[in-house]
């Protein structure tokens, strides 16, 4: 850190949570999703658009005077991220007026997937449109500092699925009045699951499906569905009971990149849900899509080895608890 130049490898790839999920969905299912976003009139913007020609990009607007969102990270010889520099001011230009220009597209959609990068008032306006038209919303928190944005309005209670990681879940629980001063117990998985159950309880009172991603420790699905019901049923189902099911991770080798695995996992789950699959089937499709990402140099691989035409449900969940909800 003294100003010298050191030898390294520089790689550029398309990224961004919402873009990654749209990219992966466009490769996993036949119907290309509509991506609503913004780029600047620069080389990075053109690079991103060239990478998503398989999507419907009619709602990606070029904002004059803005720079395309860019993130540069320094990774050491062990693959660990040392720090990153983000230039993402353009997210603030994705305002509620842009969302309203595509209101009919949202109203006619099967599902609306929203990340936490956009401004607060844009999130509020998007939730209002989706709520009024009964379109299920999938919210991806994106980052610890953005996880609680939907909770600033009562419209969060109309969200169908949330997908926080442990840190984001802890922040959401705190925002909803669930105090938690412990460290996560990664040594004892049963203890860890009980800690998560405590944190996620406020969300389960309103959200039909919560996917808690735990990295190398697997995934906890908190759902109002039984394992043989299509996930689609949960988008509109009244919450009367809540199942806590733990899915162990799939062990893999040859990890090339970790930056897009969570987004591809979400995309696999969504693609399975829209195809009428059950929770265990969607989880398996998601996990295997995540593995394809981990073994690719890019956040979203050029193509997926996993596909909707394959047979699933070999990952058996462990039911750790069942609650009866009286609302």
PDB file of C-alpha atoms in Angstrom:
ATOM      1  CA  UNK A   1       0.000   0.000   0.000  1.00  0.00           C
ATOM      2  CA  UNK A   2       2.854   2.363  -0.781  1.00  0.00           C
ATOM      3  CA  UNK A   3       1.971   3.275  -4.360  1.00  0.00           C
ATOM      4  CA  UNK A   4       3.931   0.554  -6.144  1.00  0.00           C
ATOM      5  CA  UNK A   5       2.581  -1.470  -9.085  1.00  0.00           C
ATOM      6  CA  UNK A   6       2.208  -5.183  -8.437  1.00  0.00           C
ATOM      7  CA  UNK A   7       1.653  -7.980 -10.931  1.00  0.00           C
ATOM      8  CA  UNK A   8      -1.896  -9.291 -11.136  1.00  0.00           C
ATOM      9  CA  UNK A   9      -4.713 -10.533 -13.352  1.00  0.00           C
ATOM     10  CA  UNK A  10      -7.502  -8.174 -14.411  1.00  0.00           C
ATOM     11  CA  UNK A  11     -10.878  -9.556 -15.454  1.00  0.00           C
ATOM     12  CA  UNK A  12     -14.059  -7.719 -16.401  1.00  0.00           C
ATOM     13  CA  UNK A  13     -17.511  -9.250 -16.187  1.00  0.00           C
ATOM     14  CA  UNK A  14     -21.128  -8.106 -16.186  1.00  0.00           C
ATOM     15  CA  UNK A  15     -22.672  -8.026 -12.721  1.00  0.00           C
ATOM     16  CA  UNK A  16     -25.229  -6.461 -10.416  1.00  0.00           C
ATOM     17  CA  UNK A  17     -27.842  -8.361  -8.398  1.00  0.00           C
ATOM     18  CA  UNK A  18     -30.911  -7.538 -10.487  1.00  0.00           C
ATOM     19  CA  UNK A  19     -28.971  -7.903 -13.749  1.00  0.00           C
ATOM     20  CA  UNK A  20     -27.519 -11.253 -12.651  1.00  0.00           C
ATOM     21  CA  UNK A  21     -30.929 -12.672 -11.732  1.00  0.00           C
ATOM     22  CA  UNK A  22     -32.457 -11.469 -15.004  1.00  0.00           C
ATOM     23  CA  UNK A  23     -29.490 -12.852 -16.998  1.00  0.00           C
ATOM     24  CA  UNK A  24     -29.729 -16.259 -15.309  1.00  0.00           C
ATOM     25  CA  UNK A  25     -33.520 -16.411 -15.672  1.00  0.00           C
ATOM     26  CA  UNK A  26     -33.183 -15.628 -19.356  1.00  0.00           C
ATOM     27  CA  UNK A  27     -30.902 -18.647 -19.733  1.00  0.00           C
ATOM     28  CA  UNK A  28     -32.890 -21.025 -17.518  1.00  0.00           C
ATOM     29  CA  UNK A  29     -36.381 -20.469 -18.945  1.00  0.00           C
ATOM     30  CA  UNK A  30     -37.818 -19.861 -22.391  1.00  0.00           C
ATOM     31  CA  UNK A  31     -39.662 -16.631 -21.616  1.00  0.00           C
ATOM     32  CA  UNK A  32     -37.118 -13.772 -21.295  1.00  0.00           C
ATOM     33  CA  UNK A  33     -37.745 -11.468 -18.336  1.00  0.00           C
ATOM     34  CA  UNK A  34     -38.121  -7.718 -18.649  1.00  0.00           C
ATOM     35  CA  UNK A  35     -35.189  -5.930 -16.989  1.00  0.00           C
ATOM     36  CA  UNK A  36     -35.834  -2.447 -15.613  1.00  0.00           C
ATOM     37  CA  UNK A  37     -32.590  -0.623 -14.898  1.00  0.00           C
ATOM     38  CA  UNK A  38     -30.314   2.198 -16.067  1.00  0.00           C
ATOM     39  CA  UNK A  39     -26.939   2.579 -17.751  1.00  0.00           C
ATOM     40  CA  UNK A  40     -24.815   5.540 -18.703  1.00  0.00           C
ATOM     41  CA  UNK A  41     -23.857   6.542 -22.271  1.00  0.00           C
ATOM     42  CA  UNK A  42     -20.435   4.936 -21.902  1.00  0.00           C
ATOM     43  CA  UNK A  43     -18.425   1.818 -22.777  1.00  0.00           C
ATOM     44  CA  UNK A  44     -19.476   0.004 -19.597  1.00  0.00           C
ATOM     45  CA  UNK A  45     -23.132   0.559 -20.414  1.00  0.00           C
ATOM     46  CA  UNK A  46     -22.660  -0.822 -23.910  1.00  0.00           C
ATOM     47  CA  UNK A  47     -20.726  -3.781 -22.485  1.00  0.00           C
ATOM     48  CA  UNK A  48     -23.612  -4.610 -20.146  1.00  0.00           C
ATOM     49  CA  UNK A  49     -26.235  -4.312 -22.872  1.00  0.00           C
ATOM     50  CA  UNK A  50     -24.185  -6.524 -25.197  1.00  0.00           C
ATOM     51  CA  UNK A  51     -24.189  -9.213 -22.485  1.00  0.00           C
ATOM     52  CA  UNK A  52     -27.980  -9.352 -22.080  1.00  0.00           C
ATOM     53  CA  UNK A  53     -29.307  -9.465 -25.638  1.00  0.00           C
ATOM     54  CA  UNK A  54     -31.274 -12.579 -24.657  1.00  0.00           C
ATOM     55  CA  UNK A  55     -33.420 -10.433 -22.325  1.00  0.00           C
ATOM     56  CA  UNK A  56     -36.143  -7.856 -22.894  1.00  0.00           C
ATOM     57  CA  UNK A  57     -34.147  -4.678 -22.207  1.00  0.00           C
ATOM     58  CA  UNK A  58     -36.772  -2.173 -23.357  1.00  0.00           C
ATOM     59  CA  UNK A  59     -37.001  -0.841 -19.771  1.00  0.00           C
ATOM     60  CA  UNK A  60     -33.231  -0.306 -19.406  1.00  0.00           C
ATOM     61  CA  UNK A  61     -32.896   3.440 -19.887  1.00  0.00           C
ATOM     62  CA  UNK A  62     -29.711   5.295 -20.832  1.00  0.00           C
ATOM     63  CA  UNK A  63     -29.285   8.237 -18.465  1.00  0.00           C
ATOM     64  CA  UNK A  64     -27.364  11.158 -19.957  1.00  0.00           C
ATOM     65  CA  UNK A  65     -24.794  12.640 -17.609  1.00  0.00           C
ATOM     66  CA  UNK A  66     -24.589   9.467 -15.508  1.00  0.00           C
ATOM     67  CA  UNK A  67     -21.924   6.753 -15.281  1.00  0.00           C
ATOM     68  CA  UNK A  68     -22.851   3.085 -15.580  1.00  0.00           C
ATOM     69  CA  UNK A  69     -22.646   1.360 -12.193  1.00  0.00           C
ATOM     70  CA  UNK A  70     -19.195  -0.165 -11.738  1.00  0.00           C
ATOM     71  CA  UNK A  71     -17.535  -2.083  -8.926  1.00  0.00           C
ATOM     72  CA  UNK A  72     -13.830  -2.885  -8.742  1.00  0.00           C
ATOM     73  CA  UNK A  73     -12.565  -5.363  -6.178  1.00  0.00           C
ATOM     74  CA  UNK A  74      -9.056  -6.414  -5.189  1.00  0.00           C
ATOM     75  CA  UNK A  75      -8.708 -10.145  -4.524  1.00  0.00           C
ATOM     76  CA  UNK A  76      -5.600 -11.628  -2.910  1.00  0.00           C
ATOM     77  CA  UNK A  77      -3.731 -14.813  -3.876  1.00  0.00           C
ATOM     78  CA  UNK A  78      -6.036 -16.898  -1.644  1.00  0.00           C
ATOM     79  CA  UNK A  79      -9.177 -15.685  -3.412  1.00  0.00           C
ATOM     80  CA  UNK A  80     -10.278 -13.426  -0.559  1.00  0.00           C
ATOM     81  CA  UNK A  81     -11.653  -9.956  -1.278  1.00  0.00           C
ATOM     82  CA  UNK A  82      -9.476  -7.306   0.375  1.00  0.00           C
ATOM     83  CA  UNK A  83     -11.584  -4.262  -0.532  1.00  0.00           C
ATOM     84  CA  UNK A  84     -13.721  -2.858  -3.298  1.00  0.00           C
ATOM     85  CA  UNK A  85     -14.579   0.483  -4.839  1.00  0.00           C
ATOM     86  CA  UNK A  86     -18.137   1.059  -6.014  1.00  0.00           C
ATOM     87  CA  UNK A  87     -19.379   3.808  -8.331  1.00  0.00           C
ATOM     88  CA  UNK A  88     -23.154   3.282  -8.226  1.00  0.00           C
ATOM     89  CA  UNK A  89     -24.746   6.732  -8.090  1.00  0.00           C
ATOM     90  CA  UNK A  90     -26.747   5.915 -11.222  1.00  0.00           C
ATOM     91  CA  UNK A  91     -29.048   3.721  -9.092  1.00  0.00           C
ATOM     92  CA  UNK A  92     -30.530   6.938  -7.705  1.00  0.00           C
ATOM     93  CA  UNK A  93     -31.748   7.876 -11.197  1.00  0.00           C
ATOM     94  CA  UNK A  94     -34.063   4.839 -11.266  1.00  0.00           C
ATOM     95  CA  UNK A  95     -36.963   6.871  -9.924  1.00  0.00           C
ATOM     96  CA  UNK A  96     -40.650   6.149  -9.480  1.00  0.00           C
ATOM     97  CA  UNK A  97     -41.439   7.903 -12.770  1.00  0.00           C
ATOM     98  CA  UNK A  98     -39.343   5.347 -14.647  1.00  0.00           C
ATOM     99  CA  UNK A  99     -41.169   2.542 -12.851  1.00  0.00           C
ATOM    100  CA  UNK A 100     -44.551   4.069 -13.689  1.00  0.00           C
ATOM    101  CA  UNK A 101     -43.599   4.139 -17.385  1.00  0.00           C
ATOM    102  CA  UNK A 102     -43.618   0.328 -17.266  1.00  0.00           C
ATOM    103  CA  UNK A 103     -46.624  -0.042 -14.985  1.00  0.00           C
ATOM    104  CA  UNK A 104     -48.563  -2.196 -17.460  1.00  0.00           C
ATOM    105  CA  UNK A 105     -45.607  -4.576 -17.816  1.00  0.00           C
ATOM    106  CA  UNK A 106     -45.475  -4.973 -14.026  1.00  0.00           C
ATOM    107  CA  UNK A 107     -49.223  -5.499 -13.778  1.00  0.00           C
ATOM    108  CA  UNK A 108     -49.089  -8.231 -16.437  1.00  0.00           C
ATOM    109  CA  UNK A 109     -46.081 -10.016 -14.946  1.00  0.00           C
ATOM    110  CA  UNK A 110     -46.052 -13.425 -13.256  1.00  0.00           C
ATOM    111  CA  UNK A 111     -43.679 -12.126 -10.592  1.00  0.00           C
ATOM    112  CA  UNK A 112     -41.778  -8.922  -9.837  1.00  0.00           C
ATOM    113  CA  UNK A 113     -38.196  -9.324  -8.615  1.00  0.00           C
ATOM    114  CA  UNK A 114     -36.752  -6.281  -6.887  1.00  0.00           C
ATOM    115  CA  UNK A 115     -33.353  -5.713  -5.325  1.00  0.00           C
ATOM    116  CA  UNK A 116     -32.446  -3.147  -2.700  1.00  0.00           C
ATOM    117  CA  UNK A 117     -30.291  -0.882  -4.887  1.00  0.00           C
ATOM    118  CA  UNK A 118     -33.040   1.498  -5.970  1.00  0.00           C
ATOM    119  CA  UNK A 119     -34.096   4.564  -3.897  1.00  0.00           C
ATOM    120  CA  UNK A 120     -36.604   4.274  -1.065  1.00  0.00           C
ATOM    121  CA  UNK A 121     -39.431   6.107  -2.847  1.00  0.00           C
ATOM    122  CA  UNK A 122     -38.919   3.922  -5.930  1.00  0.00           C
ATOM    123  CA  UNK A 123     -39.241   0.797  -3.795  1.00  0.00           C
ATOM    124  CA  UNK A 124     -42.426   2.197  -2.250  1.00  0.00           C
ATOM    125  CA  UNK A 125     -43.935   3.022  -5.651  1.00  0.00           C
ATOM    126  CA  UNK A 126     -43.005  -0.402  -7.047  1.00  0.00           C
ATOM    127  CA  UNK A 127     -44.557  -2.218  -4.087  1.00  0.00           C
ATOM    128  CA  UNK A 128     -47.719  -0.149  -4.440  1.00  0.00           C
ATOM    129  CA  UNK A 129     -48.138  -1.038  -8.136  1.00  0.00           C
ATOM    130  CA  UNK A 130     -47.525  -4.723  -7.470  1.00  0.00           C
ATOM    131  CA  UNK A 131     -49.844  -4.767  -4.473  1.00  0.00           C
ATOM    132  CA  UNK A 132     -52.701  -3.073  -6.348  1.00  0.00           C
ATOM    133  CA  UNK A 133     -52.415  -5.568  -9.216  1.00  0.00           C
ATOM    134  CA  UNK A 134     -51.834  -8.666  -7.014  1.00  0.00           C
ATOM    135  CA  UNK A 135     -48.447  -9.382  -8.574  1.00  0.00           C
ATOM    136  CA  UNK A 136     -46.211 -11.399  -6.192  1.00  0.00           C
ATOM    137  CA  UNK A 137     -42.962  -9.648  -5.222  1.00  0.00           C
ATOM    138  CA  UNK A 138     -39.612 -11.329  -4.627  1.00  0.00           C
ATOM    139  CA  UNK A 139     -37.291  -9.035  -2.645  1.00  0.00           C
ATOM    140  CA  UNK A 140     -33.537  -9.585  -2.693  1.00  0.00           C
ATOM    141  CA  UNK A 141     -31.974  -7.450   0.075  1.00  0.00           C
ATOM    142  CA  UNK A 142     -28.698  -7.038  -1.870  1.00  0.00           C
ATOM    143  CA  UNK A 143     -26.659  -5.543   0.954  1.00  0.00           C
ATOM    144  CA  UNK A 144     -26.773  -5.085   4.728  1.00  0.00           C
ATOM    145  CA  UNK A 145     -27.318  -1.334   4.414  1.00  0.00           C
ATOM    146  CA  UNK A 146     -30.257  -1.806   2.013  1.00  0.00           C
ATOM    147  CA  UNK A 147     -32.013  -4.823   3.511  1.00  0.00           C
ATOM    148  CA  UNK A 148     -34.601  -2.878   5.514  1.00  0.00           C
ATOM    149  CA  UNK A 149     -35.818  -0.517   2.788  1.00  0.00           C
ATOM    150  CA  UNK A 150     -39.146  -2.336   2.216  1.00  0.00           C
ATOM    151  CA  UNK A 151     -39.772  -2.377   5.959  1.00  0.00           C
ATOM    152  CA  UNK A 152     -40.074   1.419   5.939  1.00  0.00           C
ATOM    153  CA  UNK A 153     -43.620   1.031   4.591  1.00  0.00           C
ATOM    154  CA  UNK A 154     -46.445  -1.328   5.555  1.00  0.00           C
ATOM    155  CA  UNK A 155     -46.441  -2.463   1.924  1.00  0.00           C
ATOM    156  CA  UNK A 156     -43.681  -4.933   2.868  1.00  0.00           C
ATOM    157  CA  UNK A 157     -46.464  -7.171   4.168  1.00  0.00           C
ATOM    158  CA  UNK A 158     -47.493  -7.786   0.547  1.00  0.00           C
ATOM    159  CA  UNK A 159     -44.115  -9.276  -0.400  1.00  0.00           C
ATOM    160  CA  UNK A 160     -44.343 -12.982  -1.295  1.00  0.00           C
ATOM    161  CA  UNK A 161     -40.687 -14.018  -0.907  1.00  0.00           C
ATOM    162  CA  UNK A 162     -37.642 -12.547   0.824  1.00  0.00           C
ATOM    163  CA  UNK A 163     -34.117 -13.931   0.498  1.00  0.00           C
ATOM    164  CA  UNK A 164     -31.847 -12.510   3.209  1.00  0.00           C
ATOM    165  CA  UNK A 165     -28.468 -13.893   4.227  1.00  0.00           C
ATOM    166  CA  UNK A 166     -27.683 -14.160   7.932  1.00  0.00           C
ATOM    167  CA  UNK A 167     -26.363 -10.610   8.342  1.00  0.00           C
ATOM    168  CA  UNK A 168     -29.311  -9.125   6.437  1.00  0.00           C
ATOM    169  CA  UNK A 169     -31.790 -11.224   8.414  1.00  0.00           C
ATOM    170  CA  UNK A 170     -30.281 -10.004  11.681  1.00  0.00           C
ATOM    171  CA  UNK A 171     -30.681  -6.382  10.557  1.00  0.00           C
ATOM    172  CA  UNK A 172     -34.287  -6.963   9.434  1.00  0.00           C
ATOM    173  CA  UNK A 173     -35.155  -8.626  12.746  1.00  0.00           C
ATOM    174  CA  UNK A 174     -33.649  -5.723  14.671  1.00  0.00           C
ATOM    175  CA  UNK A 175     -35.702  -3.290  12.577  1.00  0.00           C
ATOM    176  CA  UNK A 176     -38.862  -5.227  13.491  1.00  0.00           C
ATOM    177  CA  UNK A 177     -38.019  -5.199  17.208  1.00  0.00           C
ATOM    178  CA  UNK A 178     -36.442  -8.654  17.555  1.00  0.00           C
ATOM    179  CA  UNK A 179     -33.345  -8.089  19.690  1.00  0.00           C
ATOM    180  CA  UNK A 180     -30.464 -10.510  19.145  1.00  0.00           C
ATOM    181  CA  UNK A 181     -27.085  -9.931  20.779  1.00  0.00           C
ATOM    182  CA  UNK A 182     -25.535 -13.365  20.259  1.00  0.00           C
ATOM    183  CA  UNK A 183     -22.910 -14.458  17.764  1.00  0.00           C
ATOM    184  CA  UNK A 184     -24.095 -16.993  15.202  1.00  0.00           C
ATOM    185  CA  UNK A 185     -23.124 -20.506  16.293  1.00  0.00           C
ATOM    186  CA  UNK A 186     -21.522 -22.004  13.168  1.00  0.00           C
ATOM    187  CA  UNK A 187     -20.114 -24.962  15.119  1.00  0.00           C
ATOM    188  CA  UNK A 188     -23.471 -26.375  16.211  1.00  0.00           C
ATOM    189  CA  UNK A 189     -25.861 -26.402  13.237  1.00  0.00           C
ATOM    190  CA  UNK A 190     -28.895 -27.156  15.430  1.00  0.00           C
ATOM    191  CA  UNK A 191     -28.138 -24.133  17.585  1.00  0.00           C
ATOM    192  CA  UNK A 192     -27.622 -22.002  14.471  1.00  0.00           C
ATOM    193  CA  UNK A 193     -31.004 -23.045  13.074  1.00  0.00           C
ATOM    194  CA  UNK A 194     -32.724 -22.148  16.337  1.00  0.00           C
ATOM    195  CA  UNK A 195     -31.056 -18.726  16.259  1.00  0.00           C
ATOM    196  CA  UNK A 196     -32.309 -18.183  12.719  1.00  0.00           C
ATOM    197  CA  UNK A 197     -35.801 -19.346  13.678  1.00  0.00           C
ATOM    198  CA  UNK A 198     -35.888 -16.705  16.411  1.00  0.00           C
ATOM    199  CA  UNK A 199     -34.765 -13.956  14.012  1.00  0.00           C
ATOM    200  CA  UNK A 200     -37.069 -14.864  11.147  1.00  0.00           C
ATOM    201  CA  UNK A 201     -40.258 -15.139  13.249  1.00  0.00           C
ATOM    202  CA  UNK A 202     -41.421 -11.510  12.714  1.00  0.00           C
ATOM    203  CA  UNK A 203     -41.161 -11.981   8.950  1.00  0.00           C
ATOM    204  CA  UNK A 204     -43.098 -15.261   8.966  1.00  0.00           C
ATOM    205  CA  UNK A 205     -46.177 -13.502  10.335  1.00  0.00           C
ATOM    206  CA  UNK A 206     -46.584 -11.692   6.992  1.00  0.00           C
ATOM    207  CA  UNK A 207     -44.286 -13.241   4.362  1.00  0.00           C
ATOM    208  CA  UNK A 208     -45.402 -16.633   2.938  1.00  0.00           C
ATOM    209  CA  UNK A 209     -41.880 -17.748   1.951  1.00  0.00           C
ATOM    210  CA  UNK A 210     -38.505 -16.712   3.387  1.00  0.00           C
ATOM    211  CA  UNK A 211     -35.283 -18.175   2.017  1.00  0.00           C
ATOM    212  CA  UNK A 212     -32.392 -17.703   4.448  1.00  0.00           C
ATOM    213  CA  UNK A 213     -29.094 -18.334   2.682  1.00  0.00           C
ATOM    214  CA  UNK A 214     -26.306 -19.607   4.928  1.00  0.00           C
ATOM    215  CA  UNK A 215     -23.390 -19.917   2.491  1.00  0.00           C
ATOM    216  CA  UNK A 216     -21.390 -23.084   3.058  1.00  0.00           C
ATOM    217  CA  UNK A 217     -23.846 -24.106   5.790  1.00  0.00           C
ATOM    218  CA  UNK A 218     -26.784 -24.545   3.419  1.00  0.00           C
ATOM    219  CA  UNK A 219     -30.209 -22.953   3.345  1.00  0.00           C
ATOM    220  CA  UNK A 220     -33.225 -22.612   5.632  1.00  0.00           C
ATOM    221  CA  UNK A 221     -36.611 -22.350   3.933  1.00  0.00           C
ATOM    222  CA  UNK A 222     -39.429 -20.914   6.038  1.00  0.00           C
ATOM    223  CA  UNK A 223     -42.666 -21.516   4.206  1.00  0.00           C
ATOM    224  CA  UNK A 224     -46.430 -21.828   4.544  1.00  0.00           C
ATOM    225  CA  UNK A 225     -46.285 -24.775   2.098  1.00  0.00           C
ATOM    226  CA  UNK A 226     -45.947 -28.513   2.484  1.00  0.00           C
ATOM    227  CA  UNK A 227     -43.204 -30.196   0.446  1.00  0.00           C
ATOM    228  CA  UNK A 228     -45.621 -31.537  -2.168  1.00  0.00           C
ATOM    229  CA  UNK A 229     -47.302 -28.201  -2.958  1.00  0.00           C
ATOM    230  CA  UNK A 230     -46.180 -26.064  -5.928  1.00  0.00           C
ATOM    231  CA  UNK A 231     -44.261 -23.030  -4.717  1.00  0.00           C
ATOM    232  CA  UNK A 232     -46.595 -20.890  -6.826  1.00  0.00           C
ATOM    233  CA  UNK A 233     -49.355 -21.655  -4.306  1.00  0.00           C
ATOM    234  CA  UNK A 234     -47.384 -19.806  -1.647  1.00  0.00           C
ATOM    235  CA  UNK A 235     -47.470 -16.534  -3.556  1.00  0.00           C
ATOM    236  CA  UNK A 236     -51.111 -16.032  -2.645  1.00  0.00           C
ATOM    237  CA  UNK A 237     -51.731 -18.523   0.169  1.00  0.00           C
ATOM    238  CA  UNK A 238     -53.055 -17.301   3.502  1.00  0.00           C
ATOM    239  CA  UNK A 239     -50.552 -18.070   6.252  1.00  0.00           C
ATOM    240  CA  UNK A 240     -52.066 -20.504   8.773  1.00  0.00           C
ATOM    241  CA  UNK A 241     -49.011 -22.649   9.476  1.00  0.00           C
ATOM    242  CA  UNK A 242     -45.300 -22.244   8.987  1.00  0.00           C
ATOM    243  CA  UNK A 243     -42.706 -24.917   8.189  1.00  0.00           C
ATOM    244  CA  UNK A 244     -38.991 -24.531   8.897  1.00  0.00           C
ATOM    245  CA  UNK A 245     -36.998 -26.809   6.571  1.00  0.00           C
ATOM    246  CA  UNK A 246     -33.226 -27.049   6.454  1.00  0.00           C
ATOM    247  CA  UNK A 247     -31.401 -28.002   3.261  1.00  0.00           C
ATOM    248  CA  UNK A 248     -27.811 -29.142   3.603  1.00  0.00           C
ATOM    249  CA  UNK A 249     -25.258 -27.748   1.136  1.00  0.00           C
ATOM    250  CA  UNK A 250     -23.978 -29.722  -1.838  1.00  0.00           C
ATOM    251  CA  UNK A 251     -20.221 -30.215  -1.517  1.00  0.00           C
ATOM    252  CA  UNK A 252     -18.252 -29.133  -4.588  1.00  0.00           C
ATOM    253  CA  UNK A 253     -14.699 -28.523  -5.732  1.00  0.00           C
ATOM    254  CA  UNK A 254     -13.063 -26.339  -8.383  1.00  0.00           C
ATOM    255  CA  UNK A 255     -14.599 -23.066  -7.191  1.00  0.00           C
ATOM    256  CA  UNK A 256     -13.647 -20.268  -9.605  1.00  0.00           C
ATOM    257  CA  UNK A 257     -15.821 -17.369  -8.513  1.00  0.00           C
ATOM    258  CA  UNK A 258     -18.248 -16.634  -5.666  1.00  0.00           C
ATOM    259  CA  UNK A 259     -19.762 -13.318  -6.755  1.00  0.00           C
ATOM    260  CA  UNK A 260     -22.880 -14.575  -8.534  1.00  0.00           C
ATOM    261  CA  UNK A 261     -23.718 -17.857  -6.813  1.00  0.00           C
ATOM    262  CA  UNK A 262     -26.491 -16.429  -4.650  1.00  0.00           C
ATOM    263  CA  UNK A 263     -28.111 -14.660  -7.596  1.00  0.00           C
ATOM    264  CA  UNK A 264     -28.032 -17.830  -9.704  1.00  0.00           C
ATOM    265  CA  UNK A 265     -29.460 -19.842  -6.802  1.00  0.00           C
ATOM    266  CA  UNK A 266     -32.342 -17.378  -6.593  1.00  0.00           C
ATOM    267  CA  UNK A 267     -32.854 -17.565 -10.363  1.00  0.00           C
ATOM    268  CA  UNK A 268     -32.975 -21.351 -10.321  1.00  0.00           C
ATOM    269  CA  UNK A 269     -35.551 -21.298  -7.527  1.00  0.00           C
ATOM    270  CA  UNK A 270     -37.673 -18.706  -9.360  1.00  0.00           C
ATOM    271  CA  UNK A 271     -37.513 -20.598 -12.661  1.00  0.00           C
ATOM    272  CA  UNK A 272     -38.632 -23.752 -10.868  1.00  0.00           C
ATOM    273  CA  UNK A 273     -41.454 -21.948  -9.075  1.00  0.00           C
ATOM    274  CA  UNK A 274     -42.788 -20.435 -12.307  1.00  0.00           C
ATOM    275  CA  UNK A 275     -42.722 -23.929 -13.839  1.00  0.00           C
ATOM    276  CA  UNK A 276     -44.931 -25.351 -11.079  1.00  0.00           C
ATOM    277  CA  UNK A 277     -42.240 -27.223  -9.119  1.00  0.00           C
ATOM    278  CA  UNK A 278     -42.370 -27.948  -5.384  1.00  0.00           C
ATOM    279  CA  UNK A 279     -40.078 -26.409  -2.783  1.00  0.00           C
ATOM    280  CA  UNK A 280     -37.523 -29.290  -2.688  1.00  0.00           C
ATOM    281  CA  UNK A 281     -37.398 -29.306  -6.491  1.00  0.00           C
ATOM    282  CA  UNK A 282     -36.942 -25.517  -6.636  1.00  0.00           C
ATOM    283  CA  UNK A 283     -34.212 -25.637  -3.978  1.00  0.00           C
ATOM    284  CA  UNK A 284     -32.314 -28.303  -5.888  1.00  0.00           C
ATOM    285  CA  UNK A 285     -32.610 -26.409  -9.158  1.00  0.00           C
ATOM    286  CA  UNK A 286     -31.417 -23.279  -7.363  1.00  0.00           C
ATOM    287  CA  UNK A 287     -28.476 -24.963  -5.660  1.00  0.00           C
ATOM    288  CA  UNK A 288     -27.296 -26.586  -8.874  1.00  0.00           C
ATOM    289  CA  UNK A 289     -27.581 -23.279 -10.750  1.00  0.00           C
ATOM    290  CA  UNK A 290     -25.479 -21.774  -7.938  1.00  0.00           C
ATOM    291  CA  UNK A 291     -22.863 -24.503  -8.421  1.00  0.00           C
ATOM    292  CA  UNK A 292     -22.683 -23.718 -12.140  1.00  0.00           C
ATOM    293  CA  UNK A 293     -21.951 -20.111 -11.154  1.00  0.00           C
ATOM    294  CA  UNK A 294     -19.277 -21.097  -8.630  1.00  0.00           C
ATOM    295  CA  UNK A 295     -17.465 -23.105 -11.285  1.00  0.00           C
ATOM    296  CA  UNK A 296     -17.561 -20.261 -13.830  1.00  0.00           C
ATOM    297  CA  UNK A 297     -15.252 -17.249 -14.125  1.00  0.00           C
ATOM    298  CA  UNK A 298     -18.316 -15.026 -14.537  1.00  0.00           C
ATOM    299  CA  UNK A 299     -21.064 -14.370 -11.978  1.00  0.00           C
ATOM    300  CA  UNK A 300     -23.571 -15.887 -14.420  1.00  0.00           C
ATOM    301  CA  UNK A 301     -22.155 -18.671 -16.632  1.00  0.00           C
ATOM    302  CA  UNK A 302     -22.489 -18.534 -20.402  1.00  0.00           C
ATOM    303  CA  UNK A 303     -24.842 -21.512 -20.110  1.00  0.00           C
ATOM    304  CA  UNK A 304     -26.139 -23.710 -17.300  1.00  0.00           C
ATOM    305  CA  UNK A 305     -25.530 -27.450 -17.038  1.00  0.00           C
ATOM    306  CA  UNK A 306     -28.719 -27.752 -14.997  1.00  0.00           C
ATOM    307  CA  UNK A 307     -32.063 -27.345 -16.753  1.00  0.00           C
ATOM    308  CA  UNK A 308     -35.792 -27.367 -16.089  1.00  0.00           C
ATOM    309  CA  UNK A 309     -36.181 -30.603 -18.022  1.00  0.00           C
ATOM    310  CA  UNK A 310     -34.253 -32.665 -15.486  1.00  0.00           C
ATOM    311  CA  UNK A 311     -35.692 -34.624 -12.573  1.00  0.00           C
ATOM    312  CA  UNK A 312     -35.267 -33.165  -9.093  1.00  0.00           C
ATOM    313  CA  UNK A 313     -36.178 -33.723  -5.443  1.00  0.00           C
ATOM    314  CA  UNK A 314     -33.113 -35.739  -4.443  1.00  0.00           C
ATOM    315  CA  UNK A 315     -32.242 -33.127  -1.809  1.00  0.00           C
ATOM    316  CA  UNK A 316     -34.360 -34.076   1.195  1.00  0.00           C
ATOM    317  CA  UNK A 317     -35.134 -31.258   3.604  1.00  0.00           C
ATOM    318  CA  UNK A 318     -34.952 -31.679   7.363  1.00  0.00           C
ATOM    319  CA  UNK A 319     -38.132 -30.402   9.030  1.00  0.00           C
ATOM    320  CA  UNK A 320     -36.913 -28.725  12.186  1.00  0.00           C
ATOM    321  CA  UNK A 321     -40.126 -27.074  13.328  1.00  0.00           C
ATOM    322  CA  UNK A 322     -43.746 -26.368  12.484  1.00  0.00           C
ATOM    323  CA  UNK A 323     -45.642 -23.413  13.891  1.00  0.00           C
ATOM    324  CA  UNK A 324     -49.357 -22.682  13.901  1.00  0.00           C
ATOM    325  CA  UNK A 325     -50.062 -19.041  13.127  1.00  0.00           C
ATOM    326  CA  UNK A 326     -53.208 -17.398  14.459  1.00  0.00           C
ATOM    327  CA  UNK A 327     -53.597 -13.942  12.956  1.00  0.00           C
TER     328      UNK A 327
END
